[in-house]
Coordinates of N, CA and C in Angstrom, one line a residue:
X10 N -5.5 20.8 7.6 CA -5.0 19.9 6.5 C -3.5 19.7 6.6
X11 N -3.0 18.4 6.6 CA -1.6 18.2 6.6 C -0.9 18.8 5.4
X12 N 0.4 19.0 5.6 CA 1.3 19.5 4.6 C 1.6 18.4 3.6
X13 N 1.6 17.2 4.0 CA 2.0 16.0 3.2 C 1.0 14.9 3.4
X14 N 0.5 14.4 2.3 CA -0.3 13.2 2.3 C 0.4 12.1 1.5
X15 N 0.4 10.9 2.1 CA 1.1 9.7 1.5 C 0.0 8.7 1.3
X16 N -0.2 8.3 0.1 CA -1.2 7.2 -0.3 C -0.4 5.9 -0.4
X17 N -0.9 4.9 0.4 CA -0.2 3.6 0.4 C -1.2 2.5 0.0
X18 N -1.1 2.1 -1.3 CA -2.0 1.0 -1.7 C -1.5 -0.3 -1.1
X19 N -2.5 -1.1 -0.6 CA -2.1 -2.4 0.0 C -3.0 -3.6 -0.5
X20 N -2.4 -4.7 -0.5 CA -3.1 -6.0 -0.7 C -2.2 -7.1 0.0
X21 N -2.8 -7.7 1.0 CA -2.1 -8.8 1.7 C -0.8 -8.3 2.3
X22 N -0.8 -7.2 3.0 CA 0.4 -6.6 3.6 C 0.3 -6.5 5.1
X23 N -0.6 -7.3 5.7 CA -0.8 -7.3 7.1 C 0.5 -7.4 7.9
X24 N 1.3 -8.3 7.6 CA 2.6 -8.5 8.3 C 3.5 -7.3 8.2
X25 N 3.5 -6.7 7.0 CA 4.5 -5.6 6.8 C 4.0 -4.2 7.3
X26 N 2.7 -4.1 7.5 CA 2.1 -2.8 7.8 C 2.6 -2.2 9.1
X27 N 2.7 -2.9 10.2 CA 3.2 -2.3 11.4 C 4.7 -1.8 11.3
X28 N 5.5 -2.5 10.6 CA 6.9 -2.1 10.3 C 6.9 -0.8 9.5
X29 N 6.1 -0.8 8.4 CA 6.1 0.4 7.5 C 5.6 1.6 8.3
X30 N 4.6 1.5 9.1 CA 4.0 2.7 9.8 C 5.0 3.2 10.8
X31 N 5.7 2.3 11.5 CA 6.7 2.7 12.5 C 7.8 3.5 11.8
X32 N 8.3 2.9 10.7 CA 9.4 3.6 10.0 C 8.9 4.9 9.4
X33 N 7.7 5.0 8.9 CA 7.2 6.2 8.4 C 7.1 7.3 9.5
X34 N 6.6 6.9 10.6 CA 6.5 7.9 11.7 C 7.9 8.4 12.1
X35 N 8.8 7.5 12.2 CA 10.2 8.0 12.6 C 10.8 8.9 11.5
X36 N 10.6 8.6 10.3 CA 11.2 9.3 9.2 C 10.6 10.7 9.1
X37 N 9.3 10.8 9.4 CA 8.6 12.1 9.2 C 8.2 12.7 10.6
X38 N 8.9 12.5 11.6 CA 8.5 12.9 13.0 C 8.3 14.4 13.1
X39 N 9.0 15.2 12.3 CA 8.8 16.7 12.5 C 8.0 17.3 11.3
X40 N 7.3 16.5 10.6 CA 6.5 17.0 9.4 C 5.0 16.7 9.7
X41 N 4.2 17.7 9.4 CA 2.8 17.5 9.5 C 2.3 16.7 8.3
X42 N 1.9 15.4 8.6 CA 1.6 14.5 7.5 C 0.4 13.6 7.9
X43 N -0.1 13.0 6.8 CA -1.1 11.9 7.0 C -0.7 10.8 6.1
X44 N -1.1 9.6 6.4 CA -0.9 8.5 5.6 C -2.3 7.9 5.3
X45 N -2.5 7.5 4.1 CA -3.8 6.9 3.7 C -3.6 5.5 3.1
X46 N -4.1 4.5 3.9 CA -4.0 3.2 3.4 C -5.2 2.9 2.5
X47 N -5.0 2.5 1.3 CA -6.1 2.1 0.4 C -5.9 0.6 0.1
X48 N -6.8 -0.2 0.8 CA -6.7 -1.6 0.7 C -7.7 -2.2 -0.2
X49 N -7.3 -3.1 -1.1 CA -8.2 -3.8 -2.0 C -8.9 -5.0 -1.4
X50 N -9.5 -4.9 -0.2 CA -10.2 -5.9 0.5 C -9.3 -7.2 0.6
X51 N -8.2 -7.0 1.2 CA -7.2 -8.1 1.3 C -7.8 -9.3 2.1
X52 N -7.5 -10.5 1.6 CA -8.0 -11.7 2.3 C -7.3 -11.9 3.7
X53 N -6.1 -11.3 3.9 CA -5.5 -11.3 5.2 C -5.9 -10.2 6.1
X54 N -6.9 -9.5 5.7 CA -7.6 -8.4 6.5 C -6.6 -7.3 6.8
X55 N -5.8 -6.9 5.9 CA -4.9 -5.8 6.1 C -5.6 -4.5 6.6
X56 N -6.8 -4.3 5.9 CA -7.6 -3.1 6.3 C -8.0 -3.1 7.7
X57 N -8.3 -4.3 8.3 CA -8.8 -4.4 9.6 C -7.7 -4.0 10.6
X58 N -6.5 -4.5 10.4 CA -5.3 -4.1 11.2 C -5.1 -2.6 11.1
X59 N -5.1 -2.1 9.8 CA -4.9 -0.7 9.6 C -5.9 0.2 10.4
X60 N -7.2 -0.2 10.4 CA -8.2 0.5 11.2 C -7.9 0.5 12.7
X61 N -7.5 -0.7 13.1 CA -7.1 -0.8 14.6 C -5.9 0.1 14.9
X62 N -4.9 0.1 14.1 CA -3.7 0.9 14.3 C -4.1 2.4 14.2
X63 N -5.0 2.8 13.4 CA -5.4 4.2 13.2 C -6.1 4.6 14.5
X64 N -6.9 3.7 15.1 CA -7.7 4.0 16.3 C -6.8 4.1 17.5
X65 N -5.8 3.2 17.6 CA -5.1 3.0 18.9 C -3.7 3.6 18.9
X66 N -3.0 3.8 17.7 CA -1.6 4.2 17.8 C -1.3 5.3 16.8
X67 N -1.9 5.4 15.7 CA -1.5 6.4 14.7 C -2.6 7.3 14.3
X68 N -2.8 8.4 15.0 CA -3.9 9.3 14.6 C -3.8 9.9 13.3
X69 N -2.7 9.9 12.7 CA -2.4 10.5 11.4 C -2.8 9.5 10.2
X70 N -3.2 8.3 10.6 CA -3.5 7.3 9.6 C -5.0 7.2 9.2
X71 N -5.3 7.2 7.9 CA -6.7 7.0 7.4 C -6.7 5.7 6.6
X72 N -7.9 5.1 6.6 CA -8.0 3.8 5.9 C -9.2 3.8 5.0
X73 N -8.9 3.4 3.8 CA -10.0 3.2 2.8 C -10.0 1.7 2.4
X74 N -11.1 1.0 2.5 CA -11.2 -0.4 2.1 C -12.0 -0.4 0.8
X75 N -11.4 -0.9 -0.2 CA -12.1 -1.0 -1.5 C -12.6 -2.4 -1.7
X76 N -13.9 -2.6 -1.9 CA -14.5 -3.9 -2.1 C -14.9 -4.0 -3.6
X77 N -14.4 -5.0 -4.3 CA -14.7 -5.2 -5.7 C -13.9 -4.4 -6.6
X78 N -12.9 -3.7 -6.1 CA -12.0 -2.9 -6.9 C -10.6 -3.4 -6.7
X79 N -9.8 -3.4 -7.8 CA -8.4 -3.8 -7.7 C -7.5 -3.0 -8.6
X80 N -6.3 -2.9 -8.2 CA -5.3 -2.2 -9.1 C -4.6 -1.1 -8.4
X81 N -3.3 -1.1 -8.6 CA -2.4 -0.1 -8.0 C -2.8 1.3 -8.4
X82 N -2.9 1.6 -9.7 CA -3.1 3.0 -10.1 C -4.5 3.5 -9.6
X83 N -5.5 2.7 -9.7 CA -6.8 3.2 -9.2 C -6.9 3.3 -7.7
X84 N -6.1 2.5 -7.0 CA -6.0 2.7 -5.5 C -5.3 4.0 -5.2
X85 N -4.3 4.4 -5.9 CA -3.6 5.6 -5.6 C -4.6 6.8 -5.9
X86 N -5.3 6.7 -7.0 CA -6.3 7.8 -7.3 C -7.3 7.9 -6.3
X87 N -7.8 6.7 -5.8 CA -8.8 6.7 -4.7 C -8.4 7.4 -3.5
X88 N -7.1 7.3 -3.2 CA -6.5 7.9 -2.0 C -6.5 9.4 -2.0
X89 N -6.6 10.0 -3.2 CA -6.7 11.4 -3.2 C -8.1 11.9 -3.1

């Protein structure tokens, strides 16, 4: 289990996601961490890109796609 878990709620953040994850990895390079993307079924398919990045580039990334659920607070809770 990682020492640090970061929950990142998203909605239509496809363009920003690669930049965020790259900066996160650089900032936490010596820390055992995981990041959990909780996406509210974004029309721009943020969740799809996140899943691809988790498979190909960021093994510390987990993705939760919420269908029919919306809201920042409930997304953060779902990430735990």
